[in-house]
XYZ file of N, CA, C and O in Angstrom:
276
model
N 44.129 25.739 36.356
C 43.646 26.934 35.152
C 43.915 28.153 35.498
O 44.250 28.841 34.776
N 43.447 28.735 36.530
C 43.272 30.002 36.933
C 44.784 30.109 37.064
O 45.540 31.277 36.501
N 45.540 29.446 37.874
C 47.165 29.549 37.828
C 48.227 29.745 36.716
O 48.974 30.313 36.745
N 47.561 28.611 36.032
C 48.770 28.886 34.626
C 48.151 29.604 33.651
O 49.351 30.707 33.396
N 47.236 30.843 33.901
C 46.756 31.754 32.883
C 47.798 33.237 33.992
O 48.101 34.197 33.378
N 47.624 33.064 35.268
C 48.276 34.188 36.306
C 49.522 33.890 35.921
O 50.394 34.978 35.725
N 50.175 32.222 35.691
C 51.564 32.440 35.604
C 51.932 33.199 33.879
O 52.886 34.008 33.717
N 51.116 33.193 33.175
C 51.661 33.738 31.600
C 51.248 35.030 31.727
O 52.584 35.772 31.584
N 50.435 35.866 32.503
C 50.150 37.102 32.627
C 51.545 37.288 33.703
O 52.100 38.812 33.518
N 51.713 37.149 34.515
C 52.488 37.241 35.539
C 54.400 37.233 35.020
O 54.830 38.098 35.112
N 54.569 36.476 33.946
C 55.566 36.466 33.607
C 55.890 37.272 32.214
O 56.753 37.684 32.482
N 54.883 37.468 31.747
C 54.766 38.710 30.802
C 55.247 40.151 31.370
O 55.873 40.961 31.086
N 54.643 40.196 32.265
C 54.675 41.416 33.169
C 56.057 41.544 33.899
O 56.784 42.757 33.588
N 56.476 40.338 34.241
C 57.936 40.246 34.797
C 59.163 40.958 33.615
O 59.787 41.280 33.945
N 59.044 40.220 32.407
C 59.717 40.377 31.500
C 60.056 41.653 31.269
O 60.954 42.013 30.695
N 58.640 42.329 31.261
C 58.572 43.482 30.738
C 59.183 44.517 31.810
O 60.053 45.508 31.323
N 59.040 44.339 32.834
C 59.761 45.214 33.847
C 61.324 44.915 33.902
O 61.939 45.655 34.290
N 61.666 43.662 33.903
C 62.959 43.414 33.587
C 63.817 44.394 32.491
O 64.591 44.826 32.639
N 62.881 44.397 31.050
C 63.411 45.376 30.397
C 63.513 46.524 30.468
O 64.697 47.482 30.232
N 62.692 47.232 31.452
C 62.874 48.491 31.646
C 63.855 48.747 32.799
O 64.382 49.770 33.006
N 63.928 47.570 33.701
C 65.150 47.855 34.857
C 66.452 47.784 33.584
O 67.018 48.546 34.297
N 66.762 47.021 32.814
C 68.049 47.430 31.751
C 67.945 48.491 31.081
O 69.029 49.233 31.259
N 66.936 49.165 30.704
C 66.861 50.632 30.138
C 67.455 51.358 31.176
O 68.209 52.370 30.767
N 66.621 51.736 32.578
C 67.084 52.177 33.531
C 68.764 52.320 33.884
O 69.320 53.258 33.971
N 68.964 51.128 33.642
C 70.610 50.556 34.001
C 71.339 51.502 32.807
O 72.349 52.200 33.233
N 70.847 51.358 31.730
C 71.764 51.811 30.083
C 71.524 53.107 30.726
O 72.673 53.995 30.524
N 70.527 54.275 31.054
C 70.586 55.677 30.976
C 71.038 55.975 32.513
O 71.621 57.278 32.480
N 71.326 55.072 33.308
C 72.372 55.695 34.005
C 73.792 55.405 34.101
O 74.241 56.435 34.341
N 74.263 54.727 33.119
C 75.347 54.703 33.154
C 75.528 55.750 31.865
O 76.655 56.038 31.739
N 74.445 56.228 31.013
C 74.814 57.070 29.641
C 74.741 58.688 30.318
O 74.325 59.459 29.636
N 74.499 58.696 31.809
C 74.174 60.054 31.973
C 75.212 60.907 32.140
O 75.355 62.212 31.902
N 76.344 60.328 32.052
C 77.805 61.014 31.961
C 78.072 62.093 32.820
O 78.268 63.317 32.341
N 77.746 62.299 33.940
C 78.047 62.766 35.281
C 76.237 63.767 35.081
O 76.787 65.058 36.033
N 75.627 64.211 34.173
C 74.596 64.650 34.558
C 73.500 64.453 35.505
O 72.768 63.424 35.677
N 73.772 64.914 36.295
C 72.655 64.576 38.128
C 71.831 64.445 38.047
O 70.781 63.182 38.551
N 70.831 65.039 37.069
C 69.476 65.097 37.308
C 68.878 63.881 36.427
O 68.085 63.246 36.295
N 69.508 63.557 35.212
C 69.132 62.231 34.377
C 69.585 61.112 35.330
O 68.880 60.088 35.331
N 70.785 61.144 35.874
C 71.077 59.805 36.934
C 70.066 59.410 37.932
O 69.482 58.480 38.151
N 69.792 61.040 38.533
C 68.536 60.593 39.402
C 66.879 59.959 39.087
O 66.630 59.400 39.626
N 66.947 60.477 37.567
C 65.607 59.794 37.244
C 65.880 58.833 37.108
O 64.835 57.619 36.880
N 66.929 58.284 36.558
C 67.070 56.558 35.743
C 67.203 55.699 37.169
O 66.573 55.128 37.293
N 67.896 56.524 38.281
C 67.743 55.667 39.607
C 66.357 55.624 40.073
O 66.079 54.625 40.691
N 65.684 56.479 39.877
C 63.959 56.457 40.418
C 63.338 55.968 39.608
O 62.381 55.098 40.198
N 63.566 55.395 38.548
C 62.837 54.695 37.786
C 63.414 53.162 37.888
O 62.335 52.097 37.944
N 64.584 52.842 38.439
C 64.910 51.849 38.636
C 64.674 51.175 40.142
O 63.975 49.993 39.982
N 64.629 52.148 40.652
C 63.774 51.971 42.335
C 62.230 51.390 42.008
O 61.719 50.570 42.858
N 61.543 52.221 40.748
C 59.905 52.094 41.154
C 59.874 50.542 40.234
O 58.897 50.190 40.784
N 61.005 50.270 39.408
C 60.655 48.822 38.579
C 61.027 47.582 39.820
O 60.552 46.777 39.370
N 61.984 48.117 40.355
C 62.105 46.943 41.916
C 61.150 46.703 42.413
O 60.549 45.684 42.906
N 60.517 47.965 42.709
C 59.386 47.525 43.763
C 58.216 47.169 42.958
O 57.191 46.073 43.388
N 58.140 47.164 41.405
C 57.069 46.624 41.084
C 56.825 44.988 40.816
O 56.485 44.195 40.658
N 58.515 44.493 40.478
C 58.531 43.432 40.438
C 58.406 42.775 42.082
O 58.215 41.323 41.652
N 58.586 43.448 42.938
C 58.223 42.656 44.231
C 56.414 42.803 44.557
O 56.492 41.463 44.679
N 56.145 43.259 43.844
C 54.602 43.527 43.922
C 54.223 42.452 43.060
O 53.286 41.338 43.027
N 54.795 42.144 41.834
C 54.435 40.837 41.019
C 54.568 39.785 41.860
O 53.779 38.684 41.822
N 55.530 39.534 42.008
C 56.134 38.104 42.900
C 54.855 38.007 44.214
O 54.202 36.835 44.342
N 54.817 39.188 44.888
C 53.664 39.131 45.753
C 52.481 38.416 45.279
O 51.746 37.561 46.222
N 52.080 39.395 44.477
C 50.516 38.938 43.636
C 50.483 37.506 43.410
O 49.549 36.580 43.236
N 51.851 37.186 42.762
C 51.564 35.586 42.106
C 51.708 34.798 43.276
O 50.985 33.675 43.308
N 52.180 35.108 44.541
C 52.322 33.932 45.757
C 50.989 34.001 46.252
O 50.731 32.868 46.594
N 50.512 35.317 46.278
C 48.975 35.395 46.899
C 48.259 34.199 45.834
O 47.317 33.418 46.323
N 48.269 34.665 44.809
C 47.366 33.964 43.645
C 47.806 32.192 44.075
O 46.892 31.173 43.894
N 48.779 32.005 44.261
C 49.172 30.400 44.449
C 48.752 29.748 45.558
O 48.387 29.063 45.630
N 49.142 30.694 46.720
C 48.321 30.434 47.875
C 46.641 30.350 47.998
O 46.389 29.217 48.387
N 46.089 31.181 47.502
C 44.826 30.960 47.234
C 44.184 29.786 46.240
O 43.535 29.222 46.675
N 44.856 29.486 45.462
C 44.725 28.491 44.702
C 44.946 26.898 45.003
O 43.751 26.143 45.308
N 45.768 27.027 45.918
C 46.067 25.657 46.662
C 45.246 25.591 48.050
O 44.807 24.075 48.143
N 45.018 26.362 48.751
C 43.739 26.402 49.859
C 42.365 26.170 49.218
O 42.080 25.387 50.231
N 41.994 26.696 48.162
C 40.684 26.293 47.744
C 40.463 25.739 46.593
O 40.411 25.461 45.604
């Protein structure tokens, strides 16, 4: 029960994160040599990737705890 709800929440958040990652990539491409905009987009992409890693690890933790107990 908890695992299915957690999967729905994590899937929604991961979908949003992938959307933001695509947005950051488009900003990087559209920066047209403006270094500060490229750096800001690269920073955003890095933060999104870290967020996705946190999402995956937290889902794994929920799955492990659910399996053990």
